[in-house]
Amino acid sequence: MKNICVIGSGYVGLVTGTCFADLGNNVVTVDIDEKKISKLKQGIMPIYEPGLEELVQRNVRAGRLNFTTSYEEGLKDAEFVFICVGTPSAVDGEADLKYVRSAAQSIAQHMKHPLIVINKSTVPVGTGDWTAEIIQKSQPNPIKFSVVSCPEFLREGSAMTDFMSPDRTVFGSTDREAAEAVAGLYAPLKAPIVITDIRTAEMIKYASNAFLATRISFINEISIICERLGADVMEVARGMGIDKRIGPHFLQAGVGYGGSCFPKDVKALANMALTHGMHPQLLNAVMEINDFQRKHVILKIRDLLGGSLEGKTVGLLGLAFKPNTDDVRDAPALTIARSIMNQGGKVKAYDPVAMENVAEELKGIILCQNPYEVAEDVDVLVLVTEWNEFKQLDMKRVLGSMKQPFLVDARNMYDGEKMRGIGFTYRSIGRGYDGAGVNAIPANGLPAIPAEKGAE
Ligand code: UDX
Ligand code: UDX
């Protein structure tokens, strides 16, 4: 049993602290956001993450998990302190480290005994050394400490599982003993352990996220080529993914990636390259393709409406950047909604859990209580986030309430043939000519691929 302090009770800090408590450690989570801490003390979760609430309550009841805004209280018995504060993008894409700086300074000012300080937030390569310098300079009296980089690989919506069953755990430090001590906290998970230096550990995180984002932009570029050549990107991904060297994951074409990690981390890595004299051409292309994919969906919507959104109403199914989260940071739905409203259109939307966060972000959007209300009197319905509850809708009822029969499937979630059979004019991403289906008549009049024999 160890005494652990976690700074930051956001999507990463709260999951990390709760899971460490569940492994039998004593955990105190510190956050500067008083509202967040008082909610947590009343058992109210500040974020939506499947399985989190039950684990928080169980560990609070067991007395292993506490919340405070005081660094003094948080560090009192701590042997380890995890920094899990936000590292948002600054203007030129560089990670903004002001919160990491302030957390490091507060740790230095309040620590009363030797500590192992662990950077879990995604921080640019070299930040570990920088954190050590800040602590050194901010201590009123020198007290021994070590800094370890321990990047997180948690996906929102499956963070609890990802914590408890990681593919690997990575630790970087100049103090090997400290790295091994942190690795000891993860030992019960029995996952492969990588112990290396700080810069390499920090780079493993960025390179992993950037590679996953690259896979997504790759298949999205292929999806556009499929629309020009009449192929089906979902079948292409299936055929590719069976190859063990490629694998089936992160090959789902759609409106592209969003969230608080991929966009920020790819930008930050490209910025690190640039500021060290290297032109990150592949990373730039990954970002460019991802930006274009949202525009591609907006163009599809506009084309279905004869080229103008003026006075038209568009319904969005889903607002979160992915299913099973309430996080709307850099969510494709927000880009799409803003663009439609800027072009004189109206936007109705529904999301199972993310609507509260959108209301703050997007004035003027009409939030509905369920997907059927979204569909009422809209000109186009767009599936943006592939929530399970959108998979088995009564689509005849949906179509019957719409003003026009246009359905844009930005995550290729529906069966195009089925939707057309119901009466929708269905568009998707990369599934044949212009995403209208591999047997549709191509935009440029090329002969459509003859339907399979006997399909008539
Ligand atoms: C954070 C980083 O943004 C991301 O780079 C990394 O990959 C994982 O950790 P996240 O947990 O999503 O991601 O951040 P957020 O949800 O914004 O939570 C950060 C928390 O830190 C907030 O609750 C904020 O109030 C708190 N905080 C911020 C502090 O407690 N002290 C500070 O000085 C600043
Ligand atoms: C990601 C990484 O997966 C995780 O390891 C890291 O710690 C944080 O960033 P997250 O952003 O929470 O996790 O979700 P993820 O499931 O990776 O999806 C990221 C985005 O990519 C979402 O917008 C999702 O819709 C999109 N995506 C994912 C695709 O468009 N296609 C895919 O095949 C997979």
Short mmCIF file of C-alpha atoms and ligand atoms in Angstrom, two decimals:
data_model
loop_
_atom_site.label_atom_id
_atom_site.label_comp_id
_atom_site.label_asym_id
_atom_site.label_seq_id
_atom_site.Cartn_x
_atom_site.Cartn_y
_atom_site.Cartn_z
CA MET A 1 0.00 0.00 0.00
CA LYS A 2 1.48 3.37 -0.97
CA ASN A 3 0.47 6.98 -0.31
CA ILE A 4 -0.22 8.75 -3.59
CA CYS A 5 -1.17 12.33 -4.37
CA VAL A 6 -2.71 13.20 -7.76
CA ILE A 7 -2.72 16.83 -8.96
CA GLY A 8 -5.65 17.46 -11.31
CA SER A 9 -9.00 15.66 -11.13
CA GLY A 10 -9.86 15.81 -14.86
CA TYR A 11 -10.34 13.01 -17.35
CA VAL A 12 -6.89 11.61 -16.58
CA GLY A 13 -6.26 12.59 -12.95
CA LEU A 14 -9.56 11.35 -11.60
CA VAL A 15 -9.30 8.01 -13.41
CA THR A 16 -5.66 7.58 -12.35
CA GLY A 17 -6.32 8.41 -8.68
CA THR A 18 -9.44 6.26 -8.47
CA CYS A 19 -7.76 3.24 -10.07
CA PHE A 20 -4.71 3.51 -7.79
CA ALA A 21 -7.09 3.62 -4.81
CA ASP A 22 -8.88 0.57 -6.17
CA LEU A 23 -5.53 -1.23 -6.20
CA GLY A 24 -5.36 -0.67 -2.42
CA ASN A 25 -3.30 2.53 -2.21
CA ASN A 26 -4.16 5.65 -0.20
CA VAL A 27 -4.92 8.44 -2.67
CA VAL A 28 -5.56 12.15 -2.24
CA THR A 29 -6.56 14.11 -5.34
CA VAL A 30 -5.80 17.83 -5.39
CA ASP A 31 -7.54 20.24 -7.76
CA ILE A 32 -7.62 24.05 -7.87
CA ASP A 33 -11.22 23.96 -9.10
CA GLU A 34 -13.20 24.24 -5.88
CA LYS A 35 -16.51 23.46 -7.62
CA LYS A 36 -15.08 20.23 -8.98
CA ILE A 37 -13.73 19.16 -5.56
CA SER A 38 -16.94 19.97 -3.71
CA LYS A 39 -18.95 18.01 -6.32
CA LEU A 40 -16.60 15.04 -5.87
CA LYS A 41 -17.01 15.23 -2.09
CA GLN A 42 -20.78 14.92 -2.64
CA GLY A 43 -20.21 11.93 -4.93
CA ILE A 44 -21.07 13.94 -8.06
CA MET A 45 -18.78 13.16 -11.01
CA PRO A 46 -17.35 16.20 -12.91
CA ILE A 47 -16.91 14.07 -16.04
CA TYR A 48 -18.73 11.20 -17.75
CA GLU A 49 -16.61 8.04 -17.88
CA PRO A 50 -18.27 4.59 -17.86
CA GLY A 51 -17.57 2.77 -14.59
CA LEU A 52 -15.91 5.73 -12.85
CA GLU A 53 -18.70 6.71 -10.48
CA GLU A 54 -19.04 3.26 -8.92
CA LEU A 55 -15.29 2.96 -8.35
CA VAL A 56 -15.05 6.48 -6.87
CA GLN A 57 -17.86 5.79 -4.43
CA ARG A 58 -16.50 2.38 -3.43
CA ASN A 59 -13.02 3.77 -2.70
CA VAL A 60 -14.28 6.89 -0.92
CA ARG A 61 -16.38 4.62 1.31
CA ALA A 62 -13.31 2.46 1.99
CA GLY A 63 -11.43 5.63 3.03
CA ARG A 64 -8.76 5.14 0.33
CA LEU A 65 -9.75 8.10 -1.85
CA ASN A 66 -10.04 11.75 -0.76
CA PHE A 67 -10.37 15.09 -2.54
CA THR A 68 -9.01 18.48 -1.58
CA THR A 69 -7.96 21.85 -2.97
CA SER A 70 -5.06 21.97 -0.49
CA TYR A 71 -1.58 20.93 -1.61
CA GLU A 72 -0.59 20.74 2.06
CA GLU A 73 -3.23 18.11 2.74
CA GLY A 74 -2.55 16.30 -0.52
CA LEU A 75 1.21 16.01 0.06
CA LYS A 76 1.14 15.39 3.82
CA ASP A 77 1.73 11.60 3.67
CA ALA A 78 2.47 11.29 -0.06
CA GLU A 79 5.43 9.23 -1.35
CA PHE A 80 4.41 9.77 -5.00
CA VAL A 81 2.78 12.81 -6.61
CA PHE A 82 1.28 12.54 -10.14
CA ILE A 83 0.88 15.71 -12.23
CA CYS A 84 -2.28 15.29 -14.32
CA VAL A 85 -3.13 18.89 -15.12
CA GLY A 86 -4.18 20.22 -18.51
CA THR A 87 -1.61 20.86 -21.25
CA PRO A 88 -3.76 22.64 -23.88
CA SER A 89 -2.42 23.85 -27.22
CA ALA A 90 -0.94 27.35 -27.27
CA VAL A 91 -1.40 29.58 -30.32
CA ASP A 92 1.26 28.00 -32.56
CA GLY A 93 0.33 24.46 -31.49
CA GLU A 94 2.99 24.25 -28.80
CA ALA A 95 1.75 22.67 -25.54
CA ASP A 96 0.90 25.34 -22.98
CA LEU A 97 2.71 24.31 -19.79
CA LYS A 98 1.46 27.02 -17.49
CA TYR A 99 -0.56 24.53 -15.43
CA VAL A 100 2.33 22.07 -15.18
CA ARG A 101 4.55 24.94 -14.03
CA SER A 102 2.06 26.01 -11.37
CA ALA A 103 1.59 22.43 -10.16
CA ALA A 104 5.37 21.90 -9.94
CA GLN A 105 5.81 25.17 -8.04
CA SER A 106 3.03 24.29 -5.58
CA ILE A 107 4.51 20.84 -5.01
CA ALA A 108 7.93 22.40 -4.32
CA GLN A 109 6.47 24.93 -1.91
CA HIS A 110 4.41 22.41 0.08
CA MET A 111 6.53 19.27 0.12
CA LYS A 112 7.92 18.40 3.57
CA HIS A 113 9.74 15.14 2.76
CA PRO A 114 11.42 13.39 -0.23
CA LEU A 115 9.01 12.77 -3.11
CA ILE A 116 8.84 11.06 -6.48
CA VAL A 117 7.15 13.51 -8.88
CA ILE A 118 5.52 11.86 -11.89
CA ASN A 119 4.53 13.74 -15.07
CA LYS A 120 1.45 11.99 -16.43
CA SER A 121 0.10 14.87 -18.48
CA THR A 122 1.28 14.79 -22.07
CA VAL A 123 4.21 17.19 -22.09
CA PRO A 124 6.74 18.09 -24.81
CA VAL A 125 9.99 16.15 -24.91
CA GLY A 126 12.37 17.68 -22.38
CA THR A 127 9.67 18.82 -19.96
CA GLY A 128 10.81 16.32 -17.35
CA ASP A 129 14.15 18.16 -16.96
CA TRP A 130 12.27 21.47 -16.98
CA THR A 131 9.95 20.27 -14.19
CA ALA A 132 12.96 19.28 -12.06
CA GLU A 133 14.47 22.74 -12.54
CA ILE A 134 11.23 24.45 -11.48
CA ILE A 135 10.94 22.32 -8.34
CA GLN A 136 14.63 22.92 -7.51
CA LYS A 137 14.19 26.70 -7.85
CA SER A 138 10.86 26.86 -6.02
CA GLN A 139 11.76 24.87 -2.89
CA PRO A 140 12.15 27.09 0.20
CA ASN A 141 14.64 24.50 1.50
CA PRO A 142 16.22 21.76 -0.62
CA ILE A 143 14.43 18.43 -0.18
CA LYS A 144 15.37 15.33 -2.23
CA PHE A 145 13.04 14.47 -5.11
CA SER A 146 13.11 12.64 -8.42
CA VAL A 147 11.10 13.26 -11.58
CA VAL A 148 9.66 10.37 -13.59
CA SER A 149 7.76 10.57 -16.88
CA CYS A 150 4.84 8.12 -16.91
CA PRO A 151 2.69 8.98 -19.96
CA GLU A 152 -0.94 7.87 -20.02
CA PHE A 153 -2.52 5.82 -22.83
CA LEU A 154 -6.12 6.13 -21.65
CA ARG A 155 -8.88 6.44 -24.25
CA GLU A 156 -11.89 8.42 -23.09
CA GLY A 157 -14.92 6.17 -22.83
CA SER A 158 -12.74 3.15 -21.93
CA ALA A 159 -10.27 4.81 -19.54
CA MET A 160 -10.98 2.54 -16.57
CA THR A 161 -10.33 -0.61 -18.64
CA ASP A 162 -7.33 0.99 -20.33
CA PHE A 163 -5.85 1.79 -16.88
CA MET A 164 -6.49 -1.66 -15.41
CA SER A 165 -5.42 -3.62 -18.53
CA PRO A 166 -2.78 -1.50 -20.32
CA ASP A 167 -0.88 -2.87 -23.33
CA ARG A 168 2.24 -1.48 -21.68
CA THR A 169 3.38 0.92 -18.96
CA VAL A 170 6.18 3.36 -19.75
CA PHE A 171 8.51 5.04 -17.24
CA GLY A 172 11.34 7.46 -17.94
CA SER A 173 13.79 8.96 -15.46
CA THR A 174 17.43 9.80 -14.83
CA ASP A 175 16.87 8.06 -11.46
CA ARG A 176 16.36 4.38 -12.35
CA GLU A 177 15.36 3.54 -8.77
CA ALA A 178 12.59 6.14 -8.88
CA ALA A 179 11.35 4.77 -12.23
CA GLU A 180 11.27 1.26 -10.76
CA ALA A 181 9.40 2.50 -7.68
CA VAL A 182 6.70 4.02 -9.91
CA ALA A 183 6.65 0.85 -12.01
CA GLY A 184 5.96 -0.96 -8.71
CA LEU A 185 2.65 0.91 -8.40
CA TYR A 186 1.58 -0.69 -11.69
CA ALA A 187 2.95 -4.15 -10.88
CA PRO A 188 -0.50 -5.59 -9.95
CA LEU A 189 -1.61 -4.93 -13.55
CA LYS A 190 1.03 -7.39 -14.82
CA ALA A 191 1.53 -5.41 -18.04
CA PRO A 192 4.80 -5.18 -20.04
CA ILE A 193 7.04 -2.50 -18.51
CA VAL A 194 9.29 -0.13 -20.50
CA ILE A 195 11.85 1.76 -18.41
CA THR A 196 13.91 4.32 -20.29
CA ASP A 197 15.14 7.90 -20.03
CA ILE A 198 12.73 10.83 -19.58
CA ARG A 199 12.93 12.21 -23.13
CA THR A 200 12.38 8.82 -24.69
CA ALA A 201 9.35 8.15 -22.45
CA GLU A 202 7.86 11.52 -23.39
CA MET A 203 8.50 10.79 -27.08
CA ILE A 204 6.86 7.34 -26.83
CA LYS A 205 3.63 9.10 -25.88
CA TYR A 206 3.74 11.62 -28.70
CA ALA A 207 4.88 9.11 -31.31
CA SER A 208 2.11 6.68 -30.27
CA ASN A 209 -0.66 9.29 -30.53
CA ALA A 210 0.75 10.73 -33.74
CA PHE A 211 0.91 7.27 -35.31
CA LEU A 212 -2.69 6.49 -34.37
CA ALA A 213 -3.75 9.84 -35.83
CA THR A 214 -1.73 9.02 -38.96
CA ARG A 215 -3.63 5.77 -39.43
CA ILE A 216 -6.89 7.67 -39.22
CA SER A 217 -5.81 10.31 -41.72
CA PHE A 218 -4.42 7.60 -43.99
CA ILE A 219 -7.73 5.73 -44.19
CA ASN A 220 -9.57 9.02 -44.56
CA GLU A 221 -7.41 9.96 -47.55
CA ILE A 222 -8.11 6.50 -48.98
CA SER A 223 -11.84 7.13 -48.41
CA ILE A 224 -11.73 10.19 -50.69
CA ILE A 225 -9.89 8.21 -53.37
CA CYS A 226 -12.52 5.45 -52.99
CA GLU A 227 -15.24 8.03 -53.69
CA ARG A 228 -13.50 9.02 -56.90
CA LEU A 229 -12.85 5.46 -58.04
CA GLY A 230 -16.01 3.73 -56.83
CA ALA A 231 -14.50 1.48 -54.12
CA ASP A 232 -15.80 0.83 -50.61
CA VAL A 233 -13.36 2.04 -47.93
CA MET A 234 -14.93 -0.17 -45.26
CA GLU A 235 -14.19 -3.25 -47.30
CA VAL A 236 -10.73 -1.85 -48.08
CA ALA A 237 -10.07 -1.42 -44.33
CA ARG A 238 -11.34 -4.95 -43.67
CA GLY A 239 -9.11 -6.39 -46.37
CA MET A 240 -6.11 -4.43 -45.08
CA GLY A 241 -6.69 -5.14 -41.40
CA ILE A 242 -6.47 -8.92 -41.73
CA ASP A 243 -2.78 -8.44 -42.53
CA LYS A 244 -1.08 -8.88 -39.13
CA ARG A 245 1.43 -6.16 -40.02
CA ILE A 246 -1.45 -3.68 -40.43
CA GLY A 247 -4.12 -4.87 -37.97
CA PRO A 248 -7.79 -3.82 -37.98
CA HIS A 249 -7.70 -1.00 -35.41
CA PHE A 250 -7.81 2.74 -36.11
CA LEU A 251 -8.76 2.20 -39.77
CA GLN A 252 -12.34 3.48 -39.48
CA ALA A 253 -12.89 6.22 -42.08
CA GLY A 254 -15.23 9.01 -41.11
CA VAL A 255 -15.33 12.68 -40.20
CA GLY A 256 -11.89 12.29 -38.57
CA TYR A 257 -10.39 12.59 -35.12
CA GLY A 258 -11.19 15.11 -32.40
CA GLY A 259 -10.83 15.21 -28.63
CA SER A 260 -8.28 16.71 -26.26
CA CYS A 261 -5.36 14.50 -27.29
CA PHE A 262 -4.83 13.70 -30.97
CA PRO A 263 -5.36 17.26 -32.26
CA LYS A 264 -3.21 18.78 -29.49
CA ASP A 265 -0.49 16.12 -29.50
CA VAL A 266 0.05 16.01 -33.28
CA LYS A 267 0.22 19.81 -33.33
CA ALA A 268 2.66 19.86 -30.39
CA LEU A 269 4.93 17.21 -31.96
CA ALA A 270 4.98 19.10 -35.27
CA ASN A 271 5.80 22.27 -33.37
CA MET A 272 8.66 20.57 -31.51
CA ALA A 273 10.07 19.40 -34.85
CA LEU A 274 9.73 22.86 -36.38
CA THR A 275 11.36 24.66 -33.47
CA HIS A 276 14.26 22.21 -33.74
CA GLY A 277 14.85 22.85 -37.43
CA MET A 278 12.97 19.95 -39.00
CA HIS A 279 9.98 20.23 -41.38
CA PRO A 280 7.33 17.69 -40.16
CA GLN A 281 5.78 17.06 -43.58
CA LEU A 282 3.96 13.83 -42.66
CA LEU A 283 2.52 15.30 -39.43
CA ASN A 284 1.40 18.39 -41.35
CA ALA A 285 -0.34 16.18 -43.89
CA VAL A 286 -2.06 14.21 -41.08
CA MET A 287 -3.48 17.45 -39.69
CA GLU A 288 -4.43 18.82 -43.11
CA ILE A 289 -6.31 15.64 -44.05
CA ASN A 290 -8.10 15.65 -40.71
CA ASP A 291 -9.17 19.28 -41.13
CA PHE A 292 -10.37 18.56 -44.68
CA GLN A 293 -12.51 15.58 -43.59
CA ARG A 294 -14.82 17.90 -41.64
CA LYS A 295 -15.11 20.19 -44.64
CA HIS A 296 -15.82 17.14 -46.82
CA VAL A 297 -18.87 16.34 -44.67
CA ILE A 298 -20.06 19.96 -44.74
CA LEU A 299 -19.75 19.96 -48.55
CA LYS A 300 -21.81 16.77 -48.75
CA ILE A 301 -24.52 18.39 -46.65
CA ARG A 302 -24.49 21.54 -48.79
CA ASP A 303 -24.50 19.62 -52.08
CA LEU A 304 -27.58 17.68 -51.03
CA LEU A 305 -29.28 21.05 -50.44
CA GLY A 306 -28.49 22.39 -53.91
CA GLY A 307 -25.36 24.30 -52.84
CA SER A 308 -26.72 26.56 -50.09
CA LEU A 309 -27.45 26.19 -46.39
CA GLU A 310 -29.30 29.51 -46.17
CA GLY A 311 -32.58 29.00 -44.31
CA LYS A 312 -32.13 25.23 -44.13
CA THR A 313 -32.25 23.10 -40.96
CA VAL A 314 -29.68 20.39 -40.27
CA GLY A 315 -30.04 17.78 -37.52
CA LEU A 316 -26.91 16.36 -35.84
CA LEU A 317 -26.97 12.99 -34.11
CA GLY A 318 -24.13 13.10 -31.58
CA LEU A 319 -21.94 15.98 -30.37
CA ALA A 320 -19.14 14.35 -28.29
CA PHE A 321 -15.89 13.75 -30.17
CA LYS A 322 -16.51 10.00 -29.83
CA PRO A 323 -19.11 7.76 -28.16
CA ASN A 324 -19.15 7.05 -24.40
CA THR A 325 -17.77 10.43 -23.37
CA ASP A 326 -19.17 13.88 -22.65
CA ASP A 327 -15.99 15.53 -23.97
CA VAL A 328 -16.59 17.97 -26.83
CA ARG A 329 -13.05 19.34 -27.02
CA ASP A 330 -12.24 19.77 -30.73
CA ALA A 331 -15.29 17.64 -31.59
CA PRO A 332 -16.09 17.43 -35.34
CA ALA A 333 -19.76 18.12 -34.53
CA LEU A 334 -18.88 21.60 -33.26
CA THR A 335 -16.96 22.48 -36.43
CA ILE A 336 -19.88 21.24 -38.55
CA ALA A 337 -22.48 23.09 -36.46
CA ARG A 338 -20.52 26.37 -36.53
CA SER A 339 -20.05 26.15 -40.29
CA ILE A 340 -23.76 25.49 -40.92
CA MET A 341 -24.83 28.38 -38.71
CA ASN A 342 -22.23 30.68 -40.31
CA GLN A 343 -23.75 29.81 -43.71
CA GLY A 344 -27.24 30.84 -42.59
CA GLY A 345 -28.49 27.40 -41.61
CA LYS A 346 -30.16 26.26 -38.38
CA VAL A 347 -28.79 23.37 -36.30
CA LYS A 348 -30.72 20.94 -34.09
CA ALA A 349 -28.77 18.33 -32.14
CA TYR A 350 -28.92 15.60 -29.53
CA ASP A 351 -26.19 13.78 -27.62
CA PRO A 352 -26.77 11.28 -24.78
CA VAL A 353 -24.33 12.99 -22.38
CA ALA A 354 -22.43 15.89 -24.01
CA MET A 355 -25.19 18.50 -24.40
CA GLU A 356 -24.33 20.42 -21.21
CA ASN A 357 -20.78 21.00 -22.48
CA VAL A 358 -22.04 22.10 -25.91
CA ALA A 359 -24.53 24.62 -24.53
CA GLU A 360 -21.57 26.62 -23.18
CA GLU A 361 -19.59 26.29 -26.42
CA LEU A 362 -22.23 26.93 -29.05
CA LYS A 363 -24.86 29.63 -28.68
CA GLY A 364 -27.82 29.25 -31.04
CA ILE A 365 -27.77 25.47 -31.41
CA ILE A 366 -31.20 23.88 -30.75
CA LEU A 367 -30.67 21.03 -28.28
CA CYS A 368 -33.28 18.22 -28.41
CA GLN A 369 -34.23 15.56 -25.92
CA ASN A 370 -33.90 12.58 -28.25
CA PRO A 371 -32.87 11.66 -31.82
CA TYR A 372 -36.47 11.62 -33.11
CA GLU A 373 -36.97 15.24 -32.03
CA VAL A 374 -33.79 16.14 -33.92
CA ALA A 375 -35.18 14.60 -37.12
CA GLU A 376 -38.46 16.57 -37.03
CA ASP A 377 -38.67 18.98 -39.99
CA VAL A 378 -34.96 18.90 -40.80
CA ASP A 379 -33.69 19.08 -44.38
CA VAL A 380 -30.66 16.88 -43.65
CA LEU A 381 -29.92 14.49 -40.79
CA VAL A 382 -26.20 13.88 -40.03
CA LEU A 383 -24.84 10.99 -37.92
CA VAL A 384 -21.71 12.53 -36.37
CA THR A 385 -21.01 10.40 -33.26
CA GLU A 386 -21.59 6.67 -33.46
CA TRP A 387 -23.40 6.23 -30.11
CA ASN A 388 -24.95 2.78 -29.73
CA GLU A 389 -28.40 4.30 -29.22
CA PHE A 390 -28.37 5.61 -32.81
CA LYS A 391 -27.78 2.14 -34.26
CA GLN A 392 -31.31 0.73 -33.97
CA LEU A 393 -33.48 3.81 -34.46
CA ASP A 394 -36.89 3.40 -36.15
CA MET A 395 -35.57 4.93 -39.38
CA LYS A 396 -39.01 4.83 -41.09
CA ARG A 397 -40.30 7.05 -38.28
CA VAL A 398 -37.22 9.27 -38.62
CA LEU A 399 -37.73 9.64 -42.39
CA GLY A 400 -41.44 10.32 -41.95
CA SER A 401 -40.77 13.34 -39.74
CA MET A 402 -38.06 14.94 -41.91
CA LYS A 403 -38.70 17.75 -44.40
CA GLN A 404 -36.34 16.18 -46.98
CA PRO A 405 -35.01 12.59 -47.06
CA PHE A 406 -31.30 13.41 -46.84
CA LEU A 407 -29.13 11.33 -44.49
CA VAL A 408 -25.35 11.91 -44.19
CA ASP A 409 -23.56 9.17 -42.26
CA ALA A 410 -20.25 10.76 -41.19
CA ARG A 411 -19.13 7.61 -39.37
CA ASN A 412 -20.29 4.97 -41.88
CA MET A 413 -22.42 3.50 -39.12
CA TYR A 414 -25.52 2.63 -41.19
CA ASP A 415 -26.08 0.10 -43.99
CA GLY A 416 -26.42 2.25 -47.10
CA GLU A 417 -28.52 -0.24 -49.06
CA LYS A 418 -30.94 -0.53 -46.13
CA MET A 419 -31.24 3.24 -45.76
CA ARG A 420 -31.90 3.69 -49.48
CA GLY A 421 -34.45 0.90 -49.28
CA ILE A 422 -36.31 2.88 -46.60
CA GLY A 423 -36.31 5.92 -48.88
CA PHE A 424 -33.35 8.02 -47.73
CA THR A 425 -30.99 9.74 -50.11
CA TYR A 426 -28.01 8.36 -48.23
CA ARG A 427 -24.44 9.67 -48.30
CA SER A 428 -21.49 8.29 -46.35
CA ILE A 429 -17.68 8.48 -46.39
CA GLY A 430 -15.71 6.63 -49.03
CA ARG A 431 -18.32 3.99 -49.82
CA GLY A 432 -18.22 4.21 -53.59
CA TYR A 433 -18.75 7.19 -55.81
CA ASP A 434 -19.10 10.29 -53.62
CA GLY A 435 -19.97 7.97 -50.74
CA ALA A 436 -23.32 7.31 -52.41
CA GLY A 437 -22.67 3.57 -52.56
CA VAL A 438 -20.38 1.51 -54.77
CA ASN A 439 -23.11 0.99 -57.35
CA ALA A 440 -24.27 4.58 -57.51
CA ILE A 441 -23.88 6.64 -60.66
CA PRO A 442 -20.59 8.54 -60.28
CA ALA A 443 -20.54 12.32 -60.05
CA ASN A 444 -18.46 12.55 -63.23
CA GLY A 445 -20.68 10.18 -65.24
CA LEU A 446 -18.21 7.25 -65.33
CA PRO A 447 -20.13 4.01 -65.88
CA ALA A 448 -21.31 2.75 -62.50
CA ILE A 449 -19.98 -0.65 -61.46
CA PRO A 450 -22.65 -3.13 -62.55
CA ALA A 451 -24.61 -4.40 -59.51
CA GLU A 452 -23.74 -7.97 -58.49
CA LYS A 453 -25.47 -10.61 -60.63
CA GLY A 454 -28.91 -11.44 -59.29
CA ALA A 455 -28.90 -8.30 -57.08
CA GLU A 456 -31.78 -6.80 -59.12
C1 UDX B 1 -4.66 16.21 -19.13
C2 UDX B 1 -3.79 16.88 -20.19
O1 UDX B 1 -4.54 17.96 -20.76
C3 UDX B 1 -3.45 15.95 -21.31
O2 UDX B 1 -2.38 16.54 -22.07
C4 UDX B 1 -2.92 14.66 -20.82
O3 UDX B 1 -2.79 13.78 -21.91
C5 UDX B 1 -3.82 14.09 -19.76
O4 UDX B 1 -4.04 15.04 -18.70
P1 UDX B 1 -7.25 16.02 -18.97
O5 UDX B 1 -7.27 15.21 -17.74
O6 UDX B 1 -8.25 15.81 -20.03
O7 UDX B 1 -5.87 15.89 -19.75
O8 UDX B 1 -7.27 17.56 -18.51
P2 UDX B 1 -8.55 18.25 -17.81
O9 UDX B 1 -9.74 17.42 -17.99
O10 UDX B 1 -8.48 19.65 -18.31
O11 UDX B 1 -8.18 18.20 -16.24
C6 UDX B 1 -7.13 18.94 -15.72
C7 UDX B 1 -7.49 19.24 -14.25
O12 UDX B 1 -6.38 19.86 -13.64
C8 UDX B 1 -8.68 20.20 -14.13
O13 UDX B 1 -9.62 19.63 -13.24
C9 UDX B 1 -8.05 21.46 -13.54
O14 UDX B 1 -8.94 22.13 -12.65
C10 UDX B 1 -6.86 20.89 -12.79
N1 UDX B 1 -5.76 21.84 -12.57
C11 UDX B 1 -5.32 22.62 -13.59
C12 UDX B 1 -5.17 21.88 -11.30
O15 UDX B 1 -5.59 21.17 -10.40
N2 UDX B 1 -4.14 22.73 -11.09
C13 UDX B 1 -3.68 23.56 -12.08
O16 UDX B 1 -2.75 24.32 -11.82
C14 UDX B 1 -4.30 23.51 -13.37
C1 UDX B 2 -6.41 8.81 -27.65
C2 UDX B 2 -5.47 7.61 -27.64
O1 UDX B 2 -6.15 6.48 -28.19
C3 UDX B 2 -5.02 7.30 -26.21
O2 UDX B 2 -4.09 6.25 -26.21
C4 UDX B 2 -4.38 8.56 -25.61
O3 UDX B 2 -3.99 8.35 -24.28
C5 UDX B 2 -5.33 9.72 -25.66
O4 UDX B 2 -5.78 9.95 -27.00
P1 UDX B 2 -8.94 9.32 -27.17
O5 UDX B 2 -8.60 10.58 -27.90
O6 UDX B 2 -9.61 9.40 -25.87
O7 UDX B 2 -7.56 8.46 -26.94
O8 UDX B 2 -9.88 8.42 -28.11
P2 UDX B 2 -9.63 7.46 -29.38
O9 UDX B 2 -10.48 6.29 -29.20
O10 UDX B 2 -8.19 7.26 -29.62
O11 UDX B 2 -10.27 8.31 -30.60
C6 UDX B 2 -9.65 9.53 -30.94
C7 UDX B 2 -10.40 10.11 -32.12
O12 UDX B 2 -10.15 9.36 -33.30
C8 UDX B 2 -11.93 10.15 -31.96
O13 UDX B 2 -12.41 11.38 -32.47
C9 UDX B 2 -12.40 9.00 -32.85
O14 UDX B 2 -13.69 9.27 -33.39
C10 UDX B 2 -11.36 9.01 -33.94
N1 UDX B 2 -11.16 7.72 -34.60
C11 UDX B 2 -10.66 6.68 -33.88
C12 UDX B 2 -11.42 7.60 -35.96
O15 UDX B 2 -11.87 8.55 -36.60
N2 UDX B 2 -11.18 6.42 -36.58
C13 UDX B 2 -10.69 5.34 -35.90
O16 UDX B 2 -10.51 4.28 -36.50
C14 UDX B 2 -10.43 5.47 -34.50
#
